[in-house]
């Protein structure tokens, strides 16, 4: 679920948001998922245009800026400001 370079930060609880370009939800609120050697639980799942991603979201996703986040999330296709993305908030259980 997470890029190799982000997994340790996820496991430490430093990353708590993920921005995903999905055609449909791949997780559900309250669901628990193994990743990075830990179990995470999804707290919220929202669909929003990429332009609505906040600077707090960028930091909570482990990225340094919006463009880096856009590039990472765009592995499934291009993302412009109007592209709908999933914002997943989670915590380590």
mmCIF file with all atom_site columns, C-alpha atoms in Angstrom:
data_model
loop_
_atom_site.group_PDB
_atom_site.id
_atom_site.type_symbol
_atom_site.label_atom_id
_atom_site.label_alt_id
_atom_site.label_comp_id
_atom_site.label_asym_id
_atom_site.label_entity_id
_atom_site.label_seq_id
_atom_site.pdbx_PDB_ins_code
_atom_site.Cartn_x
_atom_site.Cartn_y
_atom_site.Cartn_z
_atom_site.occupancy
_atom_site.B_iso_or_equiv
_atom_site.pdbx_formal_charge
_atom_site.auth_seq_id
_atom_site.auth_comp_id
_atom_site.auth_asym_id
_atom_site.auth_atom_id
_atom_site.pdbx_PDB_model_num
ATOM 1  C CA . UNK A 1 1  ? 0.000   0.000  0.000   1.00 0.00 ? 1  UNK A CA 1
ATOM 2  C CA . UNK A 1 2  ? 2.871   2.394  0.718   1.00 0.00 ? 2  UNK A CA 1
ATOM 3  C CA . UNK A 1 3  ? 6.081   3.090  -1.152  1.00 0.00 ? 3  UNK A CA 1
ATOM 4  C CA . UNK A 1 4  ? 9.128   1.436  0.364   1.00 0.00 ? 4  UNK A CA 1
ATOM 5  C CA . UNK A 1 5  ? 10.640  4.764  1.448   1.00 0.00 ? 5  UNK A CA 1
ATOM 6  C CA . UNK A 1 6  ? 7.474   5.685  3.414   1.00 0.00 ? 6  UNK A CA 1
ATOM 7  C CA . UNK A 1 7  ? 6.879   2.378  5.222   1.00 0.00 ? 7  UNK A CA 1
ATOM 8  C CA . UNK A 1 8  ? 9.038   3.045  8.299   1.00 0.00 ? 8  UNK A CA 1
ATOM 9  C CA . UNK A 1 9  ? 7.357   6.416  8.887   1.00 0.00 ? 9  UNK A CA 1
ATOM 10 C CA . UNK A 1 10 ? 3.939   4.733  8.571   1.00 0.00 ? 10 UNK A CA 1
ATOM 11 C CA . UNK A 1 11 ? 4.978   2.080  11.105  1.00 0.00 ? 11 UNK A CA 1
ATOM 12 C CA . UNK A 1 12 ? 6.164   4.796  13.527  1.00 0.00 ? 12 UNK A CA 1
ATOM 13 C CA . UNK A 1 13 ? 2.823   6.626  13.192  1.00 0.00 ? 13 UNK A CA 1
ATOM 14 C CA . UNK A 1 14 ? 4.420   9.677  11.573  1.00 0.00 ? 14 UNK A CA 1
ATOM 15 C CA . UNK A 1 15 ? 2.386   9.310  8.368   1.00 0.00 ? 15 UNK A CA 1
ATOM 16 C CA . UNK A 1 16 ? -1.372  9.413  8.997   1.00 0.00 ? 16 UNK A CA 1
ATOM 17 C CA . UNK A 1 17 ? -2.831  10.480 5.636   1.00 0.00 ? 17 UNK A CA 1
ATOM 18 C CA . UNK A 1 18 ? -2.665  8.932  2.192   1.00 0.00 ? 18 UNK A CA 1
ATOM 19 C CA . UNK A 1 19 ? -3.879  10.505 -1.040  1.00 0.00 ? 19 UNK A CA 1
ATOM 20 C CA . UNK A 1 20 ? -4.948  7.897  -3.595  1.00 0.00 ? 20 UNK A CA 1
ATOM 21 C CA . UNK A 1 21 ? -6.069  7.933  -7.197  1.00 0.00 ? 21 UNK A CA 1
ATOM 22 C CA . UNK A 1 22 ? -8.572  5.072  -7.208  1.00 0.00 ? 22 UNK A CA 1
ATOM 23 C CA . UNK A 1 23 ? -11.549 4.375  -9.447  1.00 0.00 ? 23 UNK A CA 1
ATOM 24 C CA . UNK A 1 24 ? -13.373 3.054  -6.360  1.00 0.00 ? 24 UNK A CA 1
ATOM 25 C CA . UNK A 1 25 ? -12.545 2.812  -2.644  1.00 0.00 ? 25 UNK A CA 1
ATOM 26 C CA . UNK A 1 26 ? -10.004 0.154  -1.730  1.00 0.00 ? 26 UNK A CA 1
ATOM 27 C CA . UNK A 1 27 ? -10.468 0.524  2.041   1.00 0.00 ? 27 UNK A CA 1
ATOM 28 C CA . UNK A 1 28 ? -13.361 1.245  4.386   1.00 0.00 ? 28 UNK A CA 1
ATOM 29 C CA . UNK A 1 29 ? -13.694 3.374  7.510   1.00 0.00 ? 29 UNK A CA 1
ATOM 30 C CA . UNK A 1 30 ? -12.999 1.201  10.546  1.00 0.00 ? 30 UNK A CA 1
ATOM 31 C CA . UNK A 1 31 ? -11.181 -1.359 8.415   1.00 0.00 ? 31 UNK A CA 1
ATOM 32 C CA . UNK A 1 32 ? -7.844  -2.653 9.641   1.00 0.00 ? 32 UNK A CA 1
ATOM 33 C CA . UNK A 1 33 ? -5.072  -3.402 7.180   1.00 0.00 ? 33 UNK A CA 1
ATOM 34 C CA . UNK A 1 34 ? -1.583  -4.872 7.601   1.00 0.00 ? 34 UNK A CA 1
ATOM 35 C CA . UNK A 1 35 ? 1.154   -2.693 6.144   1.00 0.00 ? 35 UNK A CA 1
ATOM 36 C CA . UNK A 1 36 ? 4.779   -1.897 6.923   1.00 0.00 ? 36 UNK A CA 1
ATOM 37 C CA . UNK A 1 37 ? 4.838   -4.601 9.609   1.00 0.00 ? 37 UNK A CA 1
ATOM 38 C CA . UNK A 1 38 ? 2.010   -2.954 11.570  1.00 0.00 ? 38 UNK A CA 1
ATOM 39 C CA . UNK A 1 39 ? -1.766  -2.819 11.507  1.00 0.00 ? 39 UNK A CA 1
ATOM 40 C CA . UNK A 1 40 ? -3.427  0.455  10.515  1.00 0.00 ? 40 UNK A CA 1
ATOM 41 C CA . UNK A 1 41 ? -7.069  1.401  11.019  1.00 0.00 ? 41 UNK A CA 1
ATOM 42 C CA . UNK A 1 42 ? -8.860  3.783  8.651   1.00 0.00 ? 42 UNK A CA 1
ATOM 43 C CA . UNK A 1 43 ? -10.411 6.750  10.480  1.00 0.00 ? 43 UNK A CA 1
ATOM 44 C CA . UNK A 1 44 ? -11.905 8.583  7.497   1.00 0.00 ? 44 UNK A CA 1
ATOM 45 C CA . UNK A 1 45 ? -12.238 8.271  3.751   1.00 0.00 ? 45 UNK A CA 1
ATOM 46 C CA . UNK A 1 46 ? -13.145 11.293 1.631   1.00 0.00 ? 46 UNK A CA 1
ATOM 47 C CA . UNK A 1 47 ? -13.334 12.015 -2.089  1.00 0.00 ? 47 UNK A CA 1
ATOM 48 C CA . UNK A 1 48 ? -12.142 15.478 -3.039  1.00 0.00 ? 48 UNK A CA 1
ATOM 49 C CA . UNK A 1 49 ? -10.495 17.340 -5.899  1.00 0.00 ? 49 UNK A CA 1
ATOM 50 C CA . UNK A 1 50 ? -6.722  17.410 -5.623  1.00 0.00 ? 50 UNK A CA 1
ATOM 51 C CA . UNK A 1 51 ? -6.934  21.200 -5.241  1.00 0.00 ? 51 UNK A CA 1
ATOM 52 C CA . UNK A 1 52 ? -8.619  20.640 -1.835  1.00 0.00 ? 52 UNK A CA 1
ATOM 53 C CA . UNK A 1 53 ? -5.618  18.739 -0.434  1.00 0.00 ? 53 UNK A CA 1
ATOM 54 C CA . UNK A 1 54 ? -4.228  20.961 2.339   1.00 0.00 ? 54 UNK A CA 1
ATOM 55 C CA . UNK A 1 55 ? -0.671  21.650 3.412   1.00 0.00 ? 55 UNK A CA 1
ATOM 56 C CA . UNK A 1 56 ? -1.458  19.701 6.594   1.00 0.00 ? 56 UNK A CA 1
ATOM 57 C CA . UNK A 1 57 ? -2.440  16.745 4.388   1.00 0.00 ? 57 UNK A CA 1
ATOM 58 C CA . UNK A 1 58 ? 0.840   17.067 2.482   1.00 0.00 ? 58 UNK A CA 1
ATOM 59 C CA . UNK A 1 59 ? 2.847   16.938 5.723   1.00 0.00 ? 59 UNK A CA 1
ATOM 60 C CA . UNK A 1 60 ? 0.741   14.117 7.209   1.00 0.00 ? 60 UNK A CA 1
ATOM 61 C CA . UNK A 1 61 ? 1.335   12.093 4.036   1.00 0.00 ? 61 UNK A CA 1
ATOM 62 C CA . UNK A 1 62 ? 5.108   12.326 4.501   1.00 0.00 ? 62 UNK A CA 1
ATOM 63 C CA . UNK A 1 63 ? 5.739   14.573 1.508   1.00 0.00 ? 63 UNK A CA 1
ATOM 64 C CA . UNK A 1 64 ? 7.569   17.886 1.416   1.00 0.00 ? 64 UNK A CA 1
ATOM 65 C CA . UNK A 1 65 ? 5.274   19.662 -1.054  1.00 0.00 ? 65 UNK A CA 1
ATOM 66 C CA . UNK A 1 66 ? 2.076   19.302 -3.121  1.00 0.00 ? 66 UNK A CA 1
ATOM 67 C CA . UNK A 1 67 ? 3.888   18.539 -6.378  1.00 0.00 ? 67 UNK A CA 1
ATOM 68 C CA . UNK A 1 68 ? 5.806   15.643 -4.841  1.00 0.00 ? 68 UNK A CA 1
ATOM 69 C CA . UNK A 1 69 ? 2.538   14.311 -3.418  1.00 0.00 ? 69 UNK A CA 1
ATOM 70 C CA . UNK A 1 70 ? 0.854   14.755 -6.815  1.00 0.00 ? 70 UNK A CA 1
ATOM 71 C CA . UNK A 1 71 ? 3.662   12.800 -8.514  1.00 0.00 ? 71 UNK A CA 1
ATOM 72 C CA . UNK A 1 72 ? 3.510   9.952  -5.990  1.00 0.00 ? 72 UNK A CA 1
ATOM 73 C CA . UNK A 1 73 ? -0.289  9.687  -6.194  1.00 0.00 ? 73 UNK A CA 1
ATOM 74 C CA . UNK A 1 74 ? -0.222  9.832  -10.015 1.00 0.00 ? 74 UNK A CA 1
ATOM 75 C CA . UNK A 1 75 ? 1.231   6.363  -10.494 1.00 0.00 ? 75 UNK A CA 1
ATOM 76 C CA . UNK A 1 76 ? -2.249  5.303  -11.716 1.00 0.00 ? 76 UNK A CA 1
ATOM 77 C CA . UNK A 1 77 ? -2.725  8.256  -14.053 1.00 0.00 ? 77 UNK A CA 1
ATOM 78 C CA . UNK A 1 78 ? -2.309  12.020 -14.351 1.00 0.00 ? 78 UNK A CA 1
ATOM 79 C CA . UNK A 1 79 ? -3.629  14.265 -11.605 1.00 0.00 ? 79 UNK A CA 1
ATOM 80 C CA . UNK A 1 80 ? -4.583  17.888 -12.161 1.00 0.00 ? 80 UNK A CA 1
ATOM 81 C CA . UNK A 1 81 ? -6.239  20.170 -9.620  1.00 0.00 ? 81 UNK A CA 1
ATOM 82 C CA . UNK A 1 82 ? -9.741  19.001 -10.613 1.00 0.00 ? 82 UNK A CA 1
ATOM 83 C CA . UNK A 1 83 ? -8.935  15.275 -10.449 1.00 0.00 ? 83 UNK A CA 1
ATOM 84 C CA . UNK A 1 84 ? -10.915 13.498 -7.744  1.00 0.00 ? 84 UNK A CA 1
ATOM 85 C CA . UNK A 1 85 ? -8.708  11.651 -5.265  1.00 0.00 ? 85 UNK A CA 1
ATOM 86 C CA . UNK A 1 86 ? -9.344  9.703  -2.099  1.00 0.00 ? 86 UNK A CA 1
ATOM 87 C CA . UNK A 1 87 ? -8.032  11.153 1.148   1.00 0.00 ? 87 UNK A CA 1
ATOM 88 C CA . UNK A 1 88 ? -7.490  8.321  3.636   1.00 0.00 ? 88 UNK A CA 1
ATOM 89 C CA . UNK A 1 89 ? -6.785  9.186  7.269   1.00 0.00 ? 89 UNK A CA 1
ATOM 90 C CA . UNK A 1 90 ? -5.554  6.361  9.484   1.00 0.00 ? 90 UNK A CA 1
ATOM 91 C CA . UNK A 1 91 ? -3.654  5.464  12.638  1.00 0.00 ? 91 UNK A CA 1
ATOM 92 C CA . UNK A 1 92 ? -1.458  2.584  13.765  1.00 0.00 ? 92 UNK A CA 1
ATOM 93 C CA . UNK A 1 93 ? -3.352  0.153  16.001  1.00 0.00 ? 93 UNK A CA 1
#
